[in-house]
Amino acid sequence: MSTPSTPLLASYGGGHANIIAALASKLTEWGTTPTTIGFTTAYQAFLRQGLAAGNVSALIEGRRDGYEHAAELATPFLPEQLHPDITAAETRDYFAIGLHDLIAEHGEQEALKLIELQGRTAFEPIATMEAFLKELNPSCIVTTTSPRFELALLRAGKHLGIPTLAVADIFLQRERGWVLSVDYADHLCVLNEPLRDELLEQGLQGRTEVHATGNPAFDPLMTLRDDTTRRQELREQLGIADKTLILWPSASVVKAEFTDRPFVQSHDVSAVLEPLCEARSDYAYMLRPHPNAPHGLPEGARHGILDPGLSPTEALLVSDVVCFEVSTMGLQAHLAGIPTICVGFPEIAVFPHYCNTLIAKDLNEMAGQLRERSLAELQHTDASRLQLTNATDAVATLILDISRQPETCREER
């Protein structure tokens, strides 16, 4: 006899929260009642999508007294409250949990040294997660591939014999260290078959079952270009209805940790695209600032516009070509069938390694490709593209499958 499926789903914010939101919504639609926990900005993101969710404080409800000493010790290390989706109470609990488990493992003085040197990157509260999981008794645990609290949940579940599943957003470049560790998740869902095979060759064979399902957050891209009415409305509002629109999504930092070369700035992009648009009157361009690095429209940008705050999906919907250095929007555009040019950093953008997207060594080469090729010539063939599948259904089905354990196995925990 099997138990009802009661999965626990958890993640941090950003694109990772969109993965968990898609899965929680699908499981609810299918009649399952998942428990959903949002760390940092994910909690409010879940609530905005109509999900019943808890925040980080749910991990210690009923056991809060045991964390008060750690909360007091953590006070000098609390960051300034800047994000509107994170309350001071949530930050306090997050640091209290992290420091509490550091003290239990290393002692108070060593724990304080660790947090002073490493900040929240020192946190991996496995003991707290085990206590929470024993109370909740979920049928399985689903997270994305982030470190700290998500990783602690997976490892705690592994220790307790609860089935665990991690869902990757893109290509796991930063995450390889813990993804390849001996006590990672029982199951891992990744973007495509080549990445699956790569991870198995690197050490996951026989340790973690790897599934090439795609990313549930990318599923809406399958039908993005079908919404021609909304595309026309938005393009008219932007004043570019009769133009071929080049989208440039900016990087979030001046340079990546993997290179000494800086990323280009918005004024560099504008300086190259202005002459192009003078020569090709059918072209216009839109600069999209990264949320963590806002900027204005450069002086002299006669043929350019600044993204007025469109959602990522809307920005892609109105665009005809996407040129980028390292933005995830480059991958999303490629998956949606929009022509893309990766400029300068294909090794950091990663996805050009798995497909035949156009690459330019610098902005001038990018402008040359735009000038010399028609839109049809910039377009990728289906054979050269990474392909989308219905990832949400595939991953949700897997969640239900791994949740179906004999009652005796669950009692042995």
Short mmCIF file of C-alpha atoms in Angstrom, two decimals:
data_model
loop_
_atom_site.label_atom_id
_atom_site.label_comp_id
_atom_site.label_asym_id
_atom_site.label_seq_id
_atom_site.Cartn_x
_atom_site.Cartn_y
_atom_site.Cartn_z
CA MET A 1 0.00 0.00 0.00
CA SER A 2 1.38 3.44 -0.94
CA THR A 3 0.97 6.66 1.00
CA PRO A 4 -0.61 9.83 -0.42
CA SER A 5 1.86 11.95 -2.36
CA THR A 6 2.89 14.87 -0.15
CA PRO A 7 6.03 16.33 -1.77
CA LEU A 8 8.04 19.20 -0.31
CA LEU A 9 9.15 21.80 -2.87
CA ALA A 10 11.61 24.57 -1.98
CA SER A 11 13.87 27.12 -3.62
CA TYR A 12 15.43 30.54 -3.54
CA GLY A 13 14.15 33.34 -5.78
CA GLY A 14 14.76 34.42 -9.35
CA GLY A 15 14.50 31.89 -12.14
CA HIS A 16 14.79 29.04 -9.64
CA ALA A 17 11.52 30.11 -8.02
CA ASN A 18 9.80 29.93 -11.42
CA ILE A 19 10.80 26.26 -11.70
CA ILE A 20 9.28 25.39 -8.33
CA ALA A 21 6.17 27.52 -8.98
CA ALA A 22 5.49 25.69 -12.24
CA LEU A 23 5.86 22.31 -10.55
CA ALA A 24 3.76 23.24 -7.49
CA SER A 25 0.99 24.55 -9.74
CA LYS A 26 1.02 21.42 -11.89
CA LEU A 27 0.99 19.05 -8.90
CA THR A 28 -1.89 20.99 -7.36
CA GLU A 29 -3.75 20.82 -10.68
CA TRP A 30 -3.25 17.05 -10.64
CA GLY A 31 -4.82 16.75 -7.17
CA THR A 32 -1.63 16.56 -5.08
CA THR A 33 -1.07 18.90 -2.13
CA PRO A 34 2.61 19.91 -2.09
CA THR A 35 4.23 21.85 0.72
CA THR A 36 6.04 24.81 -0.84
CA ILE A 37 8.76 26.82 0.93
CA GLY A 38 10.30 30.00 -0.48
CA PHE A 39 13.69 31.19 0.75
CA THR A 40 14.63 34.87 0.34
CA THR A 41 12.62 36.43 -2.53
CA ALA A 42 10.93 33.18 -3.57
CA TYR A 43 8.28 33.38 -0.85
CA GLN A 44 6.66 36.53 -2.22
CA ALA A 45 7.15 35.27 -5.78
CA PHE A 46 5.14 32.15 -4.87
CA LEU A 47 2.38 34.19 -3.23
CA ARG A 48 2.11 36.42 -6.30
CA GLN A 49 1.52 33.32 -8.40
CA GLY A 50 -1.32 32.23 -6.14
CA LEU A 51 0.54 29.43 -4.39
CA ALA A 52 0.07 28.49 -0.76
CA ALA A 53 3.65 28.76 0.54
CA GLY A 54 5.69 29.17 3.67
CA ASN A 55 8.84 31.20 4.14
CA VAL A 56 12.14 30.39 5.84
CA SER A 57 10.55 30.89 9.26
CA ALA A 58 8.39 27.79 8.71
CA LEU A 59 11.51 25.67 9.21
CA ILE A 60 11.64 26.48 12.94
CA GLU A 61 8.01 27.13 13.91
CA GLY A 62 7.40 25.41 17.24
CA ARG A 63 11.14 25.21 17.93
CA ARG A 64 12.01 28.90 17.76
CA ASP A 65 13.29 29.19 21.36
CA GLY A 66 16.23 26.98 20.49
CA TYR A 67 17.38 29.51 17.89
CA GLU A 68 17.18 32.72 19.94
CA HIS A 69 20.79 32.62 21.11
CA ALA A 70 22.03 32.17 17.54
CA ALA A 71 19.74 34.97 16.38
CA GLU A 72 21.28 37.35 18.93
CA LEU A 73 24.82 36.34 17.96
CA ALA A 74 24.00 36.81 14.27
CA THR A 75 22.69 40.36 14.71
CA PRO A 76 26.00 42.12 13.80
CA PHE A 77 26.17 40.10 10.57
CA LEU A 78 22.68 40.83 9.26
CA PRO A 79 22.74 42.60 5.88
CA GLU A 80 20.92 45.83 5.25
CA GLN A 81 17.30 45.27 4.27
CA LEU A 82 17.16 46.40 0.65
CA HIS A 83 14.83 44.04 -1.20
CA PRO A 84 11.11 44.74 -0.76
CA ASP A 85 10.30 41.01 -0.93
CA ILE A 86 12.42 40.10 2.11
CA THR A 87 11.40 41.16 5.62
CA ALA A 88 13.76 41.82 8.50
CA ALA A 89 12.19 38.89 10.38
CA GLU A 90 12.93 36.51 7.52
CA THR A 91 16.54 37.68 7.34
CA ARG A 92 16.90 37.25 11.10
CA ASP A 93 15.54 33.70 10.97
CA TYR A 94 17.68 32.82 7.96
CA PHE A 95 20.86 33.85 9.79
CA ALA A 96 19.68 32.33 13.08
CA ILE A 97 19.19 28.96 11.41
CA GLY A 98 22.48 29.11 9.58
CA LEU A 99 24.50 30.15 12.63
CA HIS A 100 22.66 27.75 14.95
CA ASP A 101 23.81 24.77 12.90
CA LEU A 102 27.33 26.15 12.50
CA ILE A 103 27.60 26.40 16.29
CA ALA A 104 26.31 22.85 16.71
CA GLU A 105 28.94 21.57 14.29
CA HIS A 106 31.96 23.75 15.06
CA GLY A 107 31.38 25.41 18.42
CA GLU A 108 30.47 29.03 19.02
CA GLN A 109 33.84 30.72 18.48
CA GLU A 110 34.68 28.84 15.30
CA ALA A 111 31.17 29.39 13.96
CA LEU A 112 31.46 33.14 14.48
CA LYS A 113 34.80 33.13 12.67
CA LEU A 114 33.24 31.28 9.76
CA ILE A 115 30.35 33.69 9.42
CA GLU A 116 32.71 36.65 9.73
CA LEU A 117 34.91 35.31 6.93
CA GLN A 118 32.29 33.80 4.65
CA GLY A 119 28.96 35.42 5.52
CA ARG A 120 25.92 33.36 4.57
CA THR A 121 27.99 31.19 2.20
CA ALA A 122 29.11 29.33 5.34
CA PHE A 123 25.56 28.09 5.96
CA GLU A 124 24.41 24.53 5.31
CA PRO A 125 21.88 23.79 8.09
CA ILE A 126 21.45 20.05 7.67
CA ALA A 127 20.50 19.44 11.33
CA THR A 128 17.68 22.00 11.20
CA MET A 129 16.44 20.52 7.94
CA GLU A 130 16.42 17.03 9.45
CA ALA A 131 14.33 18.23 12.38
CA PHE A 132 11.91 19.97 10.01
CA LEU A 133 11.65 16.92 7.74
CA LYS A 134 10.95 14.57 10.64
CA GLU A 135 7.99 16.77 11.58
CA LEU A 136 6.73 17.20 8.02
CA ASN A 137 7.40 13.65 6.76
CA PRO A 138 7.12 14.50 3.04
CA SER A 139 6.85 11.83 0.36
CA CYS A 140 9.83 13.38 -1.44
CA ILE A 141 11.94 16.54 -1.50
CA VAL A 142 12.28 18.73 -4.59
CA THR A 143 14.63 21.71 -4.85
CA THR A 144 16.58 23.45 -7.56
CA THR A 145 20.38 23.24 -7.58
CA SER A 146 21.28 26.17 -5.33
CA PRO A 147 23.69 25.82 -2.38
CA ARG A 148 23.12 26.44 1.35
CA PHE A 149 19.51 25.81 2.38
CA GLU A 150 18.47 23.89 -0.73
CA LEU A 151 21.58 21.72 -0.60
CA ALA A 152 21.02 21.16 3.13
CA LEU A 153 17.46 19.98 2.43
CA LEU A 154 18.67 17.46 -0.12
CA ARG A 155 21.42 16.13 2.13
CA ALA A 156 19.09 15.95 5.14
CA GLY A 157 16.55 14.06 3.07
CA LYS A 158 19.25 11.70 1.89
CA HIS A 159 20.27 11.00 5.51
CA LEU A 160 16.65 10.26 6.42
CA GLY A 161 15.95 8.03 3.42
CA ILE A 162 13.46 10.42 1.82
CA PRO A 163 13.58 10.45 -2.02
CA THR A 164 15.26 13.60 -3.29
CA LEU A 165 15.12 15.41 -6.63
CA ALA A 166 17.05 18.47 -7.83
CA VAL A 167 16.00 20.42 -10.92
CA ALA A 168 18.65 22.38 -12.83
CA ASP A 169 17.89 25.69 -14.50
CA ILE A 170 20.65 25.72 -17.12
CA PHE A 171 24.10 24.10 -17.40
CA LEU A 172 25.33 23.69 -13.79
CA GLN A 173 28.65 25.45 -14.30
CA ARG A 174 28.90 26.91 -10.79
CA GLU A 175 27.13 23.99 -9.15
CA ARG A 176 29.31 21.11 -10.35
CA GLY A 177 31.17 20.82 -7.03
CA TRP A 178 28.14 19.87 -4.96
CA VAL A 179 26.13 18.27 -7.77
CA LEU A 180 28.94 15.72 -8.22
CA SER A 181 29.33 15.13 -4.47
CA VAL A 182 28.63 11.69 -3.03
CA ASP A 183 25.59 12.78 -1.01
CA TYR A 184 23.71 14.78 -3.61
CA ALA A 185 20.13 14.09 -4.74
CA ASP A 186 18.81 10.68 -5.78
CA HIS A 187 17.48 12.25 -9.00
CA LEU A 188 18.59 15.23 -11.08
CA CYS A 189 16.65 16.82 -13.94
CA VAL A 190 18.71 18.68 -16.55
CA LEU A 191 18.19 20.69 -19.69
CA ASN A 192 19.21 18.21 -22.39
CA GLU A 193 20.78 14.85 -23.25
CA PRO A 194 24.35 16.12 -23.87
CA LEU A 195 24.45 17.68 -20.37
CA ARG A 196 23.04 14.47 -18.90
CA ASP A 197 25.74 12.39 -20.56
CA GLU A 198 28.44 14.84 -19.49
CA LEU A 199 27.42 14.65 -15.83
CA LEU A 200 27.26 10.87 -15.90
CA GLU A 201 30.76 10.74 -17.37
CA GLN A 202 32.00 13.12 -14.66
CA GLY A 203 30.90 10.85 -11.83
CA LEU A 204 27.13 10.68 -11.38
CA GLN A 205 26.85 7.28 -13.05
CA GLY A 206 25.43 4.85 -10.49
CA ARG A 207 25.04 7.53 -7.82
CA THR A 208 22.36 9.92 -9.08
CA GLU A 209 19.75 9.13 -11.72
CA VAL A 210 19.93 11.94 -14.28
CA HIS A 211 16.88 12.79 -16.41
CA ALA A 212 16.96 15.03 -19.50
CA THR A 213 13.59 16.72 -18.99
CA GLY A 214 14.25 20.37 -19.76
CA ASN A 215 13.53 23.31 -17.45
CA PRO A 216 9.88 23.80 -16.39
CA ALA A 217 10.39 27.57 -16.24
CA PHE A 218 11.13 27.55 -19.97
CA ASP A 219 7.92 25.79 -21.05
CA PRO A 220 6.07 29.06 -21.91
CA LEU A 221 8.74 29.70 -24.56
CA MET A 222 7.24 26.89 -26.66
CA THR A 223 4.26 29.07 -27.58
CA LEU A 224 5.79 32.52 -27.09
CA ARG A 225 5.81 33.49 -30.77
CA ASP A 226 2.18 32.47 -31.22
CA ASP A 227 0.89 35.55 -29.38
CA THR A 228 0.98 37.84 -32.39
CA THR A 229 -1.73 40.16 -31.07
CA ARG A 230 0.14 40.93 -27.85
CA ARG A 231 3.39 41.32 -29.81
CA GLN A 232 1.83 43.94 -32.07
CA GLU A 233 0.26 45.81 -29.14
CA LEU A 234 3.55 46.02 -27.28
CA ARG A 235 5.53 47.02 -30.37
CA GLU A 236 3.11 49.83 -31.12
CA GLN A 237 3.40 51.07 -27.53
CA LEU A 238 7.19 51.05 -27.88
CA GLY A 239 7.05 52.90 -31.19
CA ILE A 240 8.87 50.21 -33.16
CA ALA A 241 5.95 48.47 -34.89
CA ASP A 242 7.56 48.62 -38.34
CA LYS A 243 11.13 47.87 -37.21
CA THR A 244 13.33 44.81 -36.85
CA LEU A 245 14.11 45.08 -33.14
CA ILE A 246 17.50 44.06 -31.76
CA LEU A 247 17.37 43.30 -28.02
CA TRP A 248 20.52 43.74 -25.92
CA PRO A 249 20.09 42.38 -22.35
CA SER A 250 22.92 43.78 -20.24
CA ALA A 251 25.11 41.77 -17.89
CA SER A 252 24.63 42.10 -14.12
CA VAL A 253 28.29 42.75 -13.32
CA VAL A 254 31.27 44.54 -14.87
CA LYS A 255 33.04 41.24 -15.49
CA ALA A 256 32.47 37.58 -14.72
CA GLU A 257 34.55 35.76 -12.13
CA PHE A 258 35.80 33.44 -14.89
CA THR A 259 37.56 36.13 -16.96
CA ASP A 260 39.68 39.26 -16.71
CA ARG A 261 37.92 40.86 -19.66
CA PRO A 262 35.18 43.34 -18.77
CA PHE A 263 31.73 43.18 -20.28
CA VAL A 264 30.70 46.01 -22.58
CA GLN A 265 28.65 48.89 -21.24
CA SER A 266 25.40 50.23 -22.64
CA HIS A 267 27.11 53.20 -24.29
CA ASP A 268 29.48 50.80 -26.10
CA VAL A 269 26.50 48.88 -27.50
CA SER A 270 24.72 52.06 -28.54
CA ALA A 271 27.85 53.42 -30.24
CA VAL A 272 27.97 50.34 -32.50
CA LEU A 273 24.25 49.99 -33.17
CA GLU A 274 23.59 53.65 -34.01
CA PRO A 275 25.60 53.54 -37.29
CA LEU A 276 24.00 50.19 -38.13
CA CYS A 277 20.51 51.65 -37.73
CA GLU A 278 21.53 54.68 -39.82
CA ALA A 279 22.59 52.33 -42.61
CA ARG A 280 19.66 49.96 -42.13
CA SER A 281 16.56 52.07 -41.59
CA ASP A 282 14.52 48.95 -40.88
CA TYR A 283 16.50 48.32 -37.65
CA ALA A 284 16.00 49.65 -34.11
CA TYR A 285 17.39 48.39 -30.82
CA MET A 286 16.31 48.08 -27.19
CA LEU A 287 18.70 48.06 -24.24
CA ARG A 288 17.46 46.00 -21.28
CA PRO A 289 19.24 46.74 -17.97
CA HIS A 290 19.84 43.85 -15.63
CA PRO A 291 17.69 44.22 -12.46
CA ASN A 292 20.88 44.32 -10.36
CA ALA A 293 22.61 46.92 -12.56
CA PRO A 294 20.17 49.60 -13.75
CA HIS A 295 21.25 52.15 -16.36
CA GLY A 296 19.65 54.79 -18.57
CA LEU A 297 19.60 55.28 -22.31
CA PRO A 298 23.02 56.55 -23.47
CA GLU A 299 23.31 60.05 -24.84
CA GLY A 300 22.84 60.20 -28.59
CA ALA A 301 20.81 56.98 -28.81
CA ARG A 302 18.50 58.21 -31.59
CA HIS A 303 17.55 54.75 -32.84
CA GLY A 304 17.50 53.01 -29.47
CA ILE A 305 14.96 52.68 -26.68
CA LEU A 306 15.29 51.62 -23.05
CA ASP A 307 13.26 48.64 -21.92
CA PRO A 308 10.44 50.30 -19.94
CA GLY A 309 10.12 47.40 -17.50
CA LEU A 310 8.80 44.58 -19.66
CA SER A 311 8.80 41.08 -18.25
CA PRO A 312 11.48 38.81 -19.74
CA THR A 313 8.78 37.08 -21.78
CA GLU A 314 7.44 40.38 -23.12
CA ALA A 315 10.93 41.60 -23.99
CA LEU A 316 11.52 38.46 -26.02
CA LEU A 317 8.07 38.64 -27.61
CA VAL A 318 8.68 42.09 -29.11
CA SER A 319 12.22 41.29 -30.31
CA ASP A 320 13.41 39.95 -33.65
CA VAL A 321 17.09 39.35 -32.82
CA VAL A 322 18.74 38.99 -29.40
CA CYS A 323 22.43 39.89 -29.04
CA PHE A 324 24.08 39.24 -25.68
CA GLU A 325 27.26 38.44 -23.81
CA VAL A 326 26.22 36.19 -20.89
CA SER A 327 22.50 36.75 -20.29
CA THR A 328 20.15 33.82 -19.68
CA MET A 329 17.79 35.69 -21.98
CA GLY A 330 20.10 34.68 -24.82
CA LEU A 331 19.38 31.03 -24.08
CA GLN A 332 15.66 31.73 -23.69
CA ALA A 333 15.59 33.53 -27.04
CA HIS A 334 17.37 30.63 -28.70
CA LEU A 335 14.90 28.14 -27.22
CA ALA A 336 11.99 30.29 -28.43
CA GLY A 337 13.35 30.24 -31.97
CA ILE A 338 14.51 33.88 -32.04
CA PRO A 339 17.83 34.51 -33.88
CA THR A 340 20.67 35.06 -31.41
CA ILE A 341 24.26 36.28 -31.56
CA CYS A 342 26.54 35.49 -28.61
CA VAL A 343 29.15 38.24 -28.36
CA GLY A 344 32.61 37.71 -26.92
CA PHE A 345 31.97 35.10 -24.23
CA PRO A 346 30.57 31.84 -25.67
CA GLU A 347 32.55 29.85 -23.08
CA ILE A 348 30.79 31.69 -20.25
CA ALA A 349 27.36 31.78 -21.91
CA VAL A 350 27.87 27.98 -22.24
CA PHE A 351 24.84 27.12 -24.38
CA PRO A 352 26.65 27.83 -27.69
CA HIS A 353 28.70 24.74 -26.82
CA TYR A 354 25.52 22.66 -27.20
CA CYS A 355 24.11 24.18 -30.39
CA ASN A 356 24.85 26.19 -33.53
CA THR A 357 24.05 29.73 -32.42
CA LEU A 358 25.90 32.57 -34.13
CA ILE A 359 28.99 33.87 -32.33
CA ALA A 360 30.75 37.22 -32.75
CA LYS A 361 34.14 37.95 -31.22
CA ASP A 362 33.15 41.57 -30.43
CA LEU A 363 30.51 44.23 -31.02
CA ASN A 364 31.91 45.22 -34.42
CA GLU A 365 31.67 41.66 -35.70
CA MET A 366 28.14 41.45 -34.30
CA ALA A 367 27.18 44.64 -36.18
CA GLY A 368 28.70 43.21 -39.34
CA GLN A 369 26.59 40.07 -39.07
CA LEU A 370 23.46 42.16 -38.54
CA ARG A 371 24.34 44.42 -41.47
CA GLU A 372 25.25 41.71 -43.95
CA ARG A 373 22.62 39.07 -43.21
CA SER A 374 18.88 39.12 -43.61
CA LEU A 375 16.65 38.13 -40.71
CA ALA A 376 16.06 34.78 -42.40
CA GLU A 377 19.83 34.23 -42.65
CA LEU A 378 20.23 34.95 -38.94
CA GLN A 379 17.54 32.42 -38.05
CA HIS A 380 18.65 29.02 -36.75
CA THR A 381 17.30 25.89 -38.33
CA ASP A 382 15.47 23.47 -36.04
CA ALA A 383 18.34 21.03 -36.49
CA SER A 384 20.83 23.49 -35.00
CA ARG A 385 18.69 24.53 -32.01
CA LEU A 386 18.30 23.23 -28.53
CA GLN A 387 14.75 21.88 -28.40
CA LEU A 388 12.03 22.52 -25.85
CA THR A 389 9.84 19.80 -24.38
CA ASN A 390 6.98 19.87 -21.89
CA ALA A 391 9.34 19.83 -18.93
CA THR A 392 6.72 20.64 -16.29
CA ASP A 393 4.70 17.52 -16.99
CA ALA A 394 7.83 15.37 -17.22
CA VAL A 395 9.26 16.55 -13.90
CA ALA A 396 5.89 16.51 -12.11
CA THR A 397 5.36 12.92 -13.26
CA LEU A 398 8.78 12.01 -11.91
CA ILE A 399 7.91 13.63 -8.56
CA LEU A 400 4.81 11.47 -8.28
CA ASP A 401 6.75 8.37 -9.31
CA ILE A 402 9.48 8.77 -6.69
CA SER A 403 6.86 9.63 -4.06
CA ARG A 404 5.21 6.22 -4.41
CA GLN A 405 7.05 4.17 -1.80
CA PRO A 406 5.78 1.18 0.15
CA GLU A 407 4.37 2.21 3.52
CA THR A 408 6.94 0.02 5.28
CA CYS A 409 9.85 1.99 3.78
CA ARG A 410 8.41 5.28 5.00
CA GLU A 411 7.84 3.87 8.49
CA GLU A 412 11.49 2.81 8.73
CA ARG A 413 12.59 6.42 8.76
#
